[in-house]
Amino acid sequence: MSFAEHANTLFRHWRPPRGGREAMRRFQARKLRSIVAHCREHVAVYRDHWRGAAIAPSSIGVPEAIRSLPPIAKDDLRARPLRDTLADGVDPATLVRHDTSGSSGQPFAIHRSLLEEHVLQLFRLRALADAGMRWTDRVVRFRQLPAGGARATWPGRLRRALGIHPDADVDGLAGASEMLDALARQRPGVVAAYPSTLRYVAERALRDHVSMPRPRFVMSGGEVLDASARRTISDAFGAPIVDVYGAHEFNLIAWECPNGHGYHVCDDNVLVEVLDDDDRPVEVGGAGHVVATALHSYTMPFVRYRTGDRAVRGPDACPCGQPYSTLLAIEGRATDVLRLPGGRFVHPYRITGALADHDADWIGQHRLVQVATDHVVLEIAARRTPGPGDLERLRAEGAQALGAGVRFDLALVDGFARGPGRKFRPYVGMGERAAAE
Ligand SMILES: [Zn+2]
């Protein structure tokens, strides 16, 4: 990727792209021609994976044209030596490396050039600006700090020196009172963390009546944000929440539409498809697998890559008028599926998402535990003592979602052992119980 190409991309970030939906699609098609030609010529894993697929890069006139390429999975990449997944001749020592463990627990490292890394970071900044962040707002992130500290790169140092988007990383492994102290000290314009970390801090603040510095908004990401978490966090911080959907492979994939129409897909960063089990696009309103193509990653390309996430497809143009396509909901990991008797399966979101929407006022945090194929327990840490009517309704709704032949129980718990700064999994499958504690 040439510097001019990157510069063009950088330039696009400082304002939402102009020219509407059609211009966006033309941009995508142009990037796809470039990335597919690059992979064909310079990336061994795609040369092999696409053998036999009839597609001439120059013939890609619309984004949908890449459907004739087979999707690729993380395992396909992991099965090859690193050099086969990188552009020919790239020296890994010169690259930015992101190590991920993933929900499967299997390590996978993503590599990008420094320039690519910054381009992707800018999409995130644009989304934050779209949500109302100003240049001088301090962003406080709760996260697991890397051992030995984070290495600041020169654009980051320059940005800090100029006072543009000053930021601070706070240890997400700390206790609630330390995190509240850090918030009071930092006076953030924006607070960013996993929903479970935000909820943990929020619950403590509400319980102890801690007065919090009011940020412009709170950014959640990395886990499914349900209605009860949204409410708790928003109550405690006195600020709206903007949920973002990202992945290490792509950085920003989507962020919440400021006008409440679900999520804007970051179409000029990533081409997102929502596919059924047979890799056909689902209808608008349908749920499916997220398959994504990175439009700016030439070092380690991801083309029609199975993210392992599920989402609900939204309209191809956001009703708010911005030129982005949409997702209506992010459902989380596709592997988190309840397998029920008779080969049926239900995504936990179908149960917990709906329940939390109705019962957000009294359900604090919840977790769905599949004890056996025909036995599912919903564990609830309650915000107040539920009335008999609350429990009855919940039981009936859960039983209905699971269908006949499945026992559904409710269990009120004091709280959940928290892996601070790590992801909270709202679903525990059979045999995973011990591992999750
Ligand atoms: Zn919108």
Tab-separated table of C-alpha atoms and ligand atoms in Angstrom:
chain	number	residue	atom	x	y	z
A	1	MET	CA	0.000	0.000	0.000
A	2	SER	CA	1.492	3.282	-1.058
A	3	PHE	CA	1.887	6.258	1.179
A	4	ALA	CA	-0.435	8.235	-1.129
A	5	GLU	CA	-3.113	5.606	-0.646
A	6	HIS	CA	-2.732	5.848	3.112
A	7	ALA	CA	-2.735	9.629	2.992
A	8	ASN	CA	-5.986	9.533	1.049
A	9	THR	CA	-7.457	7.248	3.691
A	10	LEU	CA	-6.220	9.455	6.512
A	11	PHE	CA	-7.769	12.467	4.881
A	12	ARG	CA	-11.160	10.787	4.737
A	13	HIS	CA	-11.251	10.417	8.484
A	14	TRP	CA	-11.554	13.944	9.561
A	15	ARG	CA	-15.108	14.106	8.476
A	16	PRO	CA	-17.741	11.537	7.654
A	17	PRO	CA	-17.292	10.574	4.016
A	18	ARG	CA	-19.170	12.711	1.578
A	19	GLY	CA	-21.072	11.664	-1.493
A	20	GLY	CA	-23.495	9.386	0.290
A	21	ARG	CA	-24.023	5.698	0.022
A	22	GLU	CA	-23.045	5.271	-3.619
A	23	ALA	CA	-19.693	6.979	-3.119
A	24	MET	CA	-19.076	4.712	-0.149
A	25	ARG	CA	-19.794	1.621	-2.224
A	26	ARG	CA	-17.517	2.839	-5.011
A	27	PHE	CA	-14.779	3.383	-2.439
A	28	GLN	CA	-15.289	-0.146	-1.126
A	29	ALA	CA	-15.174	-1.662	-4.606
A	30	ARG	CA	-11.973	0.211	-5.393
A	31	LYS	CA	-10.330	-0.950	-2.167
A	32	LEU	CA	-11.491	-4.522	-2.794
A	33	ARG	CA	-9.967	-4.548	-6.290
A	34	SER	CA	-6.703	-3.431	-4.779
A	35	ILE	CA	-6.695	-5.813	-1.822
A	36	VAL	CA	-7.796	-8.866	-3.829
A	37	ALA	CA	-5.142	-8.227	-6.477
A	38	HIS	CA	-2.567	-7.795	-3.697
A	39	CYS	CA	-3.548	-11.065	-1.993
A	40	ARG	CA	-3.553	-12.965	-5.291
A	41	GLU	CA	-0.060	-11.836	-6.020
A	42	HIS	CA	1.645	-11.451	-2.665
A	43	VAL	CA	-0.023	-13.505	0.091
A	44	ALA	CA	0.498	-17.277	0.008
A	45	VAL	CA	-2.457	-18.289	2.154
A	46	TYR	CA	-4.913	-16.501	-0.156
A	47	ARG	CA	-3.169	-17.685	-3.333
A	48	ASP	CA	-3.878	-21.217	-2.119
A	49	HIS	CA	-7.265	-20.596	-0.546
A	50	TRP	CA	-8.638	-18.970	-3.695
A	51	ARG	CA	-7.251	-21.543	-6.096
A	52	GLY	CA	-10.097	-22.345	-8.456
A	53	ALA	CA	-12.189	-19.305	-7.518
A	54	ALA	CA	-12.940	-17.448	-10.707
A	55	ILE	CA	-12.604	-13.771	-9.943
A	56	ALA	CA	-10.558	-11.185	-11.758
A	57	PRO	CA	-9.783	-8.373	-9.336
A	58	SER	CA	-10.339	-5.810	-12.078
A	59	SER	CA	-13.901	-7.092	-12.532
A	60	ILE	CA	-14.953	-6.099	-8.995
A	61	GLY	CA	-17.392	-3.310	-9.793
A	62	VAL	CA	-19.535	-3.604	-6.682
A	63	PRO	CA	-18.648	-4.848	-3.176
A	64	GLU	CA	-20.911	-7.905	-3.574
A	65	ALA	CA	-18.589	-9.246	-6.281
A	66	ILE	CA	-16.256	-10.712	-3.675
A	67	ARG	CA	-18.927	-13.248	-2.761
A	68	SER	CA	-17.366	-15.530	-5.336
A	69	LEU	CA	-14.325	-15.838	-3.055
A	70	PRO	CA	-14.556	-18.498	-0.324
A	71	PRO	CA	-14.603	-17.199	3.264
A	72	ILE	CA	-11.542	-17.952	5.356
A	73	ALA	CA	-11.412	-18.863	9.039
A	74	LYS	CA	-8.919	-18.153	11.778
A	75	ASP	CA	-7.935	-21.826	11.765
A	76	ASP	CA	-7.034	-21.578	8.061
A	77	LEU	CA	-4.581	-18.826	8.943
A	78	ARG	CA	-3.305	-20.488	12.081
A	79	ALA	CA	-2.591	-23.693	10.188
A	80	ARG	CA	0.045	-21.886	8.099
A	81	PRO	CA	3.418	-20.504	9.089
A	82	LEU	CA	3.306	-16.788	9.835
A	83	ARG	CA	5.141	-15.815	6.633
A	84	ASP	CA	2.359	-17.373	4.505
A	85	THR	CA	-0.227	-15.107	6.103
A	86	LEU	CA	1.843	-11.961	5.584
A	87	ALA	CA	2.615	-10.199	2.327
A	88	ASP	CA	5.682	-11.718	0.678
A	89	GLY	CA	8.964	-10.346	1.944
A	90	VAL	CA	7.583	-8.477	4.963
A	91	ASP	CA	9.834	-8.620	8.004
A	92	PRO	CA	7.668	-9.426	11.065
A	93	ALA	CA	10.191	-7.641	13.295
A	94	THR	CA	9.139	-4.305	11.777
A	95	LEU	CA	5.443	-4.819	12.494
A	96	VAL	CA	3.022	-3.980	15.278
A	97	ARG	CA	1.872	-7.241	16.781
A	98	HIS	CA	-1.381	-7.903	18.654
A	99	ASP	CA	-1.503	-11.138	20.577
A	100	THR	CA	-4.975	-12.453	21.163
A	101	SER	CA	-6.116	-15.430	23.114
A	102	GLY	CA	-9.664	-15.253	21.785
A	103	SER	CA	-12.610	-16.877	23.448
A	104	SER	CA	-11.383	-20.246	22.226
A	105	GLY	CA	-8.246	-19.738	24.301
A	106	GLN	CA	-6.049	-20.451	21.300
A	107	PRO	CA	-3.439	-17.796	20.693
A	108	PHE	CA	-3.344	-15.898	17.439
A	109	ALA	CA	-1.159	-12.927	16.576
A	110	ILE	CA	-2.273	-10.154	14.257
A	111	HIS	CA	0.375	-8.084	12.498
A	112	ARG	CA	0.140	-4.637	10.962
A	113	SER	CA	2.552	-2.036	9.710
A	114	LEU	CA	2.808	1.033	11.915
A	115	LEU	CA	1.074	3.091	9.239
A	116	GLU	CA	-1.813	0.624	9.003
A	117	GLU	CA	-2.082	0.630	12.758
A	118	HIS	CA	-2.549	4.391	12.807
A	119	VAL	CA	-5.009	4.400	9.933
A	120	LEU	CA	-7.188	1.930	11.823
A	121	GLN	CA	-6.878	3.938	15.009
A	122	LEU	CA	-8.173	6.994	13.197
A	123	PHE	CA	-11.421	5.272	12.306
A	124	ARG	CA	-11.949	4.780	16.015
A	125	LEU	CA	-11.215	8.440	16.696
A	126	ARG	CA	-13.686	9.439	14.006
A	127	ALA	CA	-16.387	7.324	15.656
A	128	LEU	CA	-15.619	8.960	18.995
A	129	ALA	CA	-15.827	12.378	17.387
A	130	ASP	CA	-19.135	11.344	15.828
A	131	ALA	CA	-20.364	10.485	19.330
A	132	GLY	CA	-19.486	13.973	20.507
A	133	MET	CA	-15.910	13.736	21.741
A	134	ARG	CA	-13.906	16.948	21.456
A	135	TRP	CA	-10.191	17.156	20.785
A	136	THR	CA	-9.415	18.223	24.307
A	137	ASP	CA	-11.477	15.528	26.033
A	138	ARG	CA	-9.465	13.127	28.111
A	139	VAL	CA	-10.164	9.480	27.329
A	140	VAL	CA	-9.762	7.165	30.291
A	141	ARG	CA	-9.560	3.497	29.398
A	142	PHE	CA	-9.902	0.693	31.901
A	143	ARG	CA	-7.967	-2.223	30.577
A	144	GLN	CA	-5.504	-4.892	31.387
A	145	LEU	CA	-2.209	-3.033	31.211
A	146	PRO	CA	0.514	-4.793	29.261
A	147	ALA	CA	3.419	-6.037	31.350
A	148	GLY	CA	6.240	-3.521	31.179
A	149	GLY	CA	3.912	-0.736	30.080
A	150	ALA	CA	2.633	0.284	26.661
A	151	ARG	CA	5.150	1.489	24.103
A	152	ALA	CA	4.259	4.959	22.862
A	153	THR	CA	4.771	5.521	19.167
A	154	TRP	CA	5.741	8.907	17.743
A	155	PRO	CA	2.264	9.919	16.515
A	156	GLY	CA	0.929	9.070	19.967
A	157	ARG	CA	3.623	11.137	21.658
A	158	LEU	CA	3.026	14.038	19.283
A	159	ARG	CA	-0.722	13.878	19.886
A	160	ARG	CA	-0.188	13.926	23.642
A	161	ALA	CA	2.303	16.779	23.435
A	162	LEU	CA	-0.261	18.819	21.510
A	163	GLY	CA	-2.975	17.977	24.008
A	164	ILE	CA	-5.144	16.334	21.353
A	165	HIS	CA	-7.263	13.567	22.801
A	166	PRO	CA	-5.196	13.275	25.983
A	167	ASP	CA	-5.656	9.768	27.294
A	168	ALA	CA	-4.901	7.612	30.277
A	169	ASP	CA	-4.922	3.873	30.739
A	170	VAL	CA	-6.153	2.735	34.114
A	171	ASP	CA	-5.629	-0.768	35.414
A	172	GLY	CA	-8.804	-2.726	34.745
A	173	LEU	CA	-7.611	-5.320	37.237
A	174	ALA	CA	-7.855	-2.842	40.093
A	175	GLY	CA	-10.583	-2.886	42.711
A	176	ALA	CA	-13.670	-0.714	42.401
A	177	SER	CA	-12.513	1.941	44.871
A	178	GLU	CA	-9.185	2.356	43.066
A	179	MET	CA	-11.003	2.722	39.779
A	180	LEU	CA	-13.354	5.310	41.270
A	181	ASP	CA	-10.351	7.207	42.634
A	182	ALA	CA	-8.748	7.139	39.207
A	183	LEU	CA	-11.923	8.535	37.641
A	184	ALA	CA	-12.077	11.361	40.175
A	185	ARG	CA	-8.422	12.180	39.533
A	186	GLN	CA	-8.534	12.008	35.749
A	187	ARG	CA	-11.821	13.842	35.181
A	188	PRO	CA	-12.437	12.064	31.887
A	189	GLY	CA	-14.401	13.401	28.947
A	190	VAL	CA	-14.843	9.828	27.803
A	191	VAL	CA	-14.596	6.590	29.769
A	192	ALA	CA	-13.970	3.386	27.825
A	193	ALA	CA	-14.055	-0.210	29.066
A	194	TYR	CA	-15.725	-3.596	28.793
A	195	PRO	CA	-19.382	-3.416	29.876
A	196	SER	CA	-18.660	-5.809	32.757
A	197	THR	CA	-15.890	-3.535	34.072
A	198	LEU	CA	-18.095	-0.457	33.675
A	199	ARG	CA	-20.926	-2.219	35.425
A	200	TYR	CA	-18.646	-3.246	38.271
A	201	VAL	CA	-17.555	0.345	38.844
A	202	ALA	CA	-21.073	1.670	38.302
A	203	GLU	CA	-22.644	-0.664	40.823
A	204	ARG	CA	-20.114	0.307	43.452
A	205	ALA	CA	-20.656	3.998	42.780
A	206	LEU	CA	-24.432	3.613	43.044
A	207	ARG	CA	-24.199	1.485	46.173
A	208	ASP	CA	-21.836	3.846	47.988
A	209	HIS	CA	-23.370	7.025	46.563
A	210	VAL	CA	-20.040	8.090	45.123
A	211	SER	CA	-20.361	11.256	43.116
A	212	MET	CA	-18.688	10.659	39.796
A	213	PRO	CA	-17.182	13.141	37.388
A	214	ARG	CA	-19.698	13.226	34.580
A	215	PRO	CA	-18.096	12.271	31.266
A	216	ARG	CA	-19.518	13.376	27.949
A	217	PHE	CA	-20.254	9.720	27.223
A	218	VAL	CA	-19.175	6.244	28.176
A	219	MET	CA	-17.849	3.912	25.518
A	220	SER	CA	-18.398	0.209	25.979
A	221	GLY	CA	-16.996	-2.525	23.814
A	222	GLY	CA	-15.571	-6.019	23.715
A	223	GLU	CA	-18.611	-7.774	25.115
A	224	VAL	CA	-22.319	-7.801	24.455
A	225	LEU	CA	-23.915	-4.799	26.152
A	226	ASP	CA	-27.345	-5.753	27.420
A	227	ALA	CA	-30.139	-3.446	28.518
A	228	SER	CA	-29.576	-3.916	32.241
A	229	ALA	CA	-25.878	-3.110	31.990
A	230	ARG	CA	-26.642	-0.091	29.841
A	231	ARG	CA	-29.038	1.209	32.422
A	232	THR	CA	-26.782	0.649	35.431
A	233	ILE	CA	-23.798	2.258	33.730
A	234	SER	CA	-25.760	5.166	32.397
A	235	ASP	CA	-27.349	5.782	35.825
A	236	ALA	CA	-24.027	5.777	37.645
A	237	PHE	CA	-22.120	7.923	35.174
A	238	GLY	CA	-25.015	10.234	34.364
A	239	ALA	CA	-24.011	9.987	30.729
A	240	PRO	CA	-25.122	8.230	27.560
A	241	ILE	CA	-23.403	5.045	26.428
A	242	VAL	CA	-21.941	4.475	23.011
A	243	ASP	CA	-21.331	0.825	22.321
A	244	VAL	CA	-18.671	-0.099	19.798
A	245	TYR	CA	-18.096	-3.391	18.068
A	246	GLY	CA	-14.540	-4.192	17.144
A	247	ALA	CA	-12.145	-7.074	16.658
A	248	HIS	CA	-8.372	-7.278	16.854
A	249	GLU	CA	-8.256	-8.177	13.170
A	250	PHE	CA	-10.071	-5.012	12.079
A	251	ASN	CA	-10.035	-2.590	14.970
A	252	LEU	CA	-13.360	-0.730	14.612
A	253	ILE	CA	-16.156	-2.638	12.865
A	254	ALA	CA	-19.235	-0.698	13.987
A	255	TRP	CA	-20.394	1.851	16.530
A	256	GLU	CA	-23.772	2.961	17.721
A	257	CYS	CA	-25.726	5.353	15.529
A	258	PRO	CA	-26.081	8.608	17.485
A	259	ASN	CA	-29.736	8.650	16.441
A	260	GLY	CA	-30.550	5.229	17.830
A	261	HIS	CA	-30.726	3.187	14.623
A	262	GLY	CA	-28.512	0.360	15.823
A	263	TYR	CA	-24.869	0.348	14.733
A	264	HIS	CA	-23.129	2.155	11.901
A	265	VAL	CA	-20.793	-0.221	10.119
A	266	CYS	CA	-17.411	1.390	9.535
A	267	ASP	CA	-17.828	0.738	5.808
A	268	ASP	CA	-14.707	2.594	4.745
A	269	ASN	CA	-12.604	0.451	7.082
A	270	VAL	CA	-14.232	-2.931	6.675
A	271	LEU	CA	-16.719	-4.645	4.389
A	272	VAL	CA	-19.163	-6.503	6.620
A	273	GLU	CA	-21.388	-9.367	5.488
A	274	VAL	CA	-23.930	-11.163	7.675
A	275	LEU	CA	-24.252	-14.725	6.382
A	276	ASP	CA	-26.375	-17.755	7.212
A	277	ASP	CA	-24.958	-21.228	7.890
A	278	ASP	CA	-24.664	-21.800	4.128
A	279	ASP	CA	-22.769	-18.541	3.623
A	280	ARG	CA	-25.693	-16.771	1.980
A	281	PRO	CA	-26.483	-13.206	3.043
A	282	VAL	CA	-29.340	-13.036	5.542
A	283	GLU	CA	-32.282	-10.707	5.015
A	284	VAL	CA	-32.436	-7.363	6.796
A	285	GLY	CA	-33.553	-8.146	10.364
A	286	GLY	CA	-32.053	-11.625	10.236
A	287	ALA	CA	-29.223	-12.869	12.446
A	288	GLY	CA	-26.130	-14.533	11.072
A	289	HIS	CA	-22.367	-14.868	11.084
A	290	VAL	CA	-20.238	-11.780	10.648
A	291	VAL	CA	-17.789	-12.213	7.770
A	292	ALA	CA	-15.556	-9.202	7.279
A	293	THR	CA	-12.926	-7.865	4.904
A	294	ALA	CA	-10.292	-5.380	6.056
A	295	LEU	CA	-9.930	-2.651	3.452
A	296	HIS	CA	-6.621	-1.222	4.696
A	297	SER	CA	-4.652	-4.261	5.869
A	298	TYR	CA	-2.103	-5.233	3.257
A	299	THR	CA	0.530	-6.591	5.609
A	300	MET	CA	-1.711	-9.312	7.023
A	301	PRO	CA	-4.878	-9.261	4.967
A	302	PHE	CA	-8.275	-10.457	6.160
A	303	VAL	CA	-10.562	-11.090	3.212
A	304	ARG	CA	-13.989	-12.627	3.818
A	305	TYR	CA	-12.768	-13.578	7.258
A	306	ARG	CA	-15.070	-15.421	9.640
A	307	THR	CA	-15.001	-13.291	12.766
A	308	GLY	CA	-16.794	-15.912	14.851
A	309	ASP	CA	-19.323	-13.286	15.911
A	310	ARG	CA	-23.036	-13.128	15.269
A	311	ALA	CA	-24.987	-9.994	14.493
A	312	VAL	CA	-28.385	-8.912	13.189
A	313	ARG	CA	-28.269	-7.283	9.778
A	314	GLY	CA	-29.816	-3.824	9.496
A	315	PRO	CA	-30.784	-1.653	6.527
A	316	ASP	CA	-28.016	-1.054	3.987
A	317	ALA	CA	-28.245	2.700	4.525
A	318	CYS	CA	-28.818	4.182	7.962
A	319	PRO	CA	-32.158	6.020	8.280
A	320	CYS	CA	-30.257	8.856	10.006
A	321	GLY	CA	-28.795	9.825	6.642
A	322	GLN	CA	-25.144	9.010	7.286
A	323	PRO	CA	-23.662	6.913	4.502
A	324	TYR	CA	-23.078	3.795	6.578
A	325	SER	CA	-24.723	0.404	6.399
A	326	THR	CA	-26.081	-0.900	9.691
A	327	LEU	CA	-26.265	-3.760	12.129
A	328	LEU	CA	-29.263	-3.880	14.446
A	329	ALA	CA	-27.613	-5.882	17.217
A	330	ILE	CA	-24.339	-7.563	18.097
A	331	GLU	CA	-25.054	-11.007	19.492
A	332	GLY	CA	-21.556	-12.019	20.509
A	333	ARG	CA	-19.628	-15.176	19.913
A	334	ALA	CA	-21.192	-17.709	17.587
A	335	THR	CA	-19.642	-20.520	19.614
A	336	ASP	CA	-21.801	-19.554	22.584
A	337	VAL	CA	-24.805	-21.516	21.450
A	338	LEU	CA	-27.205	-23.580	23.524
A	339	ARG	CA	-27.509	-26.998	21.944
A	340	LEU	CA	-30.856	-28.431	22.916
A	341	PRO	CA	-32.490	-31.856	22.635
A	342	GLY	CA	-33.381	-32.936	19.114
A	343	GLY	CA	-30.486	-31.010	17.566
A	344	ARG	CA	-32.158	-27.645	18.101
A	345	PHE	CA	-30.029	-24.710	19.072
A	346	VAL	CA	-30.771	-21.294	20.499
A	347	HIS	CA	-28.416	-18.403	20.861
A	348	PRO	CA	-28.281	-17.244	24.520
A	349	TYR	CA	-28.993	-13.726	23.336
A	350	ARG	CA	-32.495	-14.838	22.368
A	351	ILE	CA	-33.148	-15.443	26.038
A	352	THR	CA	-30.959	-13.031	27.942
A	353	GLY	CA	-31.345	-10.138	25.528
A	354	ALA	CA	-35.115	-10.275	25.590
A	355	LEU	CA	-35.324	-10.857	29.330
A	356	ALA	CA	-32.976	-8.051	30.169
A	357	ASP	CA	-34.983	-5.705	27.989
A	358	HIS	CA	-38.138	-6.410	29.961
A	359	ASP	CA	-36.602	-6.782	33.372
A	360	ALA	CA	-33.762	-4.287	33.322
A	361	ASP	CA	-35.077	-2.540	36.418
A	362	TRP	CA	-34.429	-5.413	38.774
A	363	ILE	CA	-31.903	-7.666	37.032
A	364	GLY	CA	-28.391	-6.485	37.810
A	365	GLN	CA	-26.223	-9.011	36.074
A	366	HIS	CA	-27.128	-12.395	34.721
A	367	ARG	CA	-25.531	-15.471	33.334
A	368	LEU	CA	-27.007	-18.379	31.473
A	369	VAL	CA	-25.607	-21.757	32.476
A	370	GLN	CA	-26.340	-24.869	30.501
A	371	VAL	CA	-26.162	-27.677	33.034
A	372	ALA	CA	-27.262	-30.426	30.642
A	373	THR	CA	-28.690	-30.592	27.139
A	374	ASP	CA	-32.163	-30.375	28.637
A	375	HIS	CA	-31.453	-28.172	31.651
A	376	VAL	CA	-30.652	-24.465	31.612
A	377	VAL	CA	-30.268	-22.160	34.618
A	378	LEU	CA	-30.419	-18.385	34.520
A	379	GLU	CA	-28.337	-16.979	37.361
A	380	ILE	CA	-29.339	-13.497	38.403
A	381	ALA	CA	-27.693	-10.958	40.653
A	382	ALA	CA	-30.691	-8.777	41.471
A	383	ARG	CA	-30.699	-5.030	42.018
A	384	ARG	CA	-33.752	-5.315	44.226
A	385	THR	CA	-35.799	-8.164	45.557
A	386	PRO	CA	-37.947	-9.347	42.668
A	387	GLY	CA	-41.660	-9.721	43.197
A	388	PRO	CA	-43.339	-13.092	42.654
A	389	GLY	CA	-44.758	-11.748	39.406
A	390	ASP	CA	-41.258	-10.895	38.108
A	391	LEU	CA	-40.003	-14.420	38.662
A	392	GLU	CA	-43.111	-16.021	37.208
A	393	ARG	CA	-42.928	-14.004	34.033
A	394	LEU	CA	-39.225	-14.690	33.640
A	395	ARG	CA	-39.751	-18.406	34.117
A	396	ALA	CA	-42.495	-18.477	31.526
A	397	GLU	CA	-40.538	-16.440	28.975
A	398	GLY	CA	-37.403	-18.518	29.405
A	399	ALA	CA	-39.310	-21.771	29.109
A	400	GLN	CA	-40.995	-20.526	25.980
A	401	ALA	CA	-37.704	-19.489	24.365
A	402	LEU	CA	-36.152	-22.868	25.132
A	403	GLY	CA	-39.144	-24.867	23.996
A	404	ALA	CA	-40.611	-28.122	25.231
A	405	GLY	CA	-38.457	-30.745	26.879
A	406	VAL	CA	-35.988	-28.307	28.459
A	407	ARG	CA	-36.014	-27.542	32.161
A	408	PHE	CA	-35.481	-23.871	32.906
A	409	ASP	CA	-34.579	-22.676	36.396
A	410	LEU	CA	-33.843	-19.333	37.955
A	411	ALA	CA	-31.181	-18.919	40.616
A	412	LEU	CA	-30.667	-15.703	42.536
A	413	VAL	CA	-26.985	-15.193	43.341
A	414	ASP	CA	-25.159	-12.514	45.330
A	415	GLY	CA	-22.910	-11.622	42.450
A	416	PHE	CA	-20.478	-13.082	39.994
A	417	ALA	CA	-16.815	-13.687	40.576
A	418	ARG	CA	-15.365	-10.985	38.443
A	419	GLY	CA	-12.357	-11.328	36.236
A	420	PRO	CA	-11.541	-7.625	36.405
A	421	GLY	CA	-10.372	-6.202	33.121
A	422	ARG	CA	-11.156	-9.492	31.448
A	423	LYS	CA	-14.235	-10.344	29.541
A	424	PHE	CA	-17.306	-11.501	31.378
A	425	ARG	CA	-19.017	-14.323	29.565
A	426	PRO	CA	-22.767	-14.149	29.966
A	427	TYR	CA	-23.071	-17.759	28.906
A	428	VAL	CA	-21.485	-20.899	30.276
A	429	GLY	CA	-21.829	-24.095	28.297
A	430	MET	CA	-21.858	-27.665	29.489
A	431	GLY	CA	-18.653	-28.685	31.231
A	432	GLU	CA	-17.332	-25.123	31.237
A	433	ARG	CA	-18.532	-24.277	34.691
A	434	ALA	CA	-15.250	-24.816	36.485
A	435	ALA	CA	-13.242	-23.012	33.838
A	436	ALA	CA	-15.446	-19.941	34.067
A	437	GLU	CA	-15.078	-19.504	37.817
B	1	ZN	ZN	-27.446	6.300	11.831
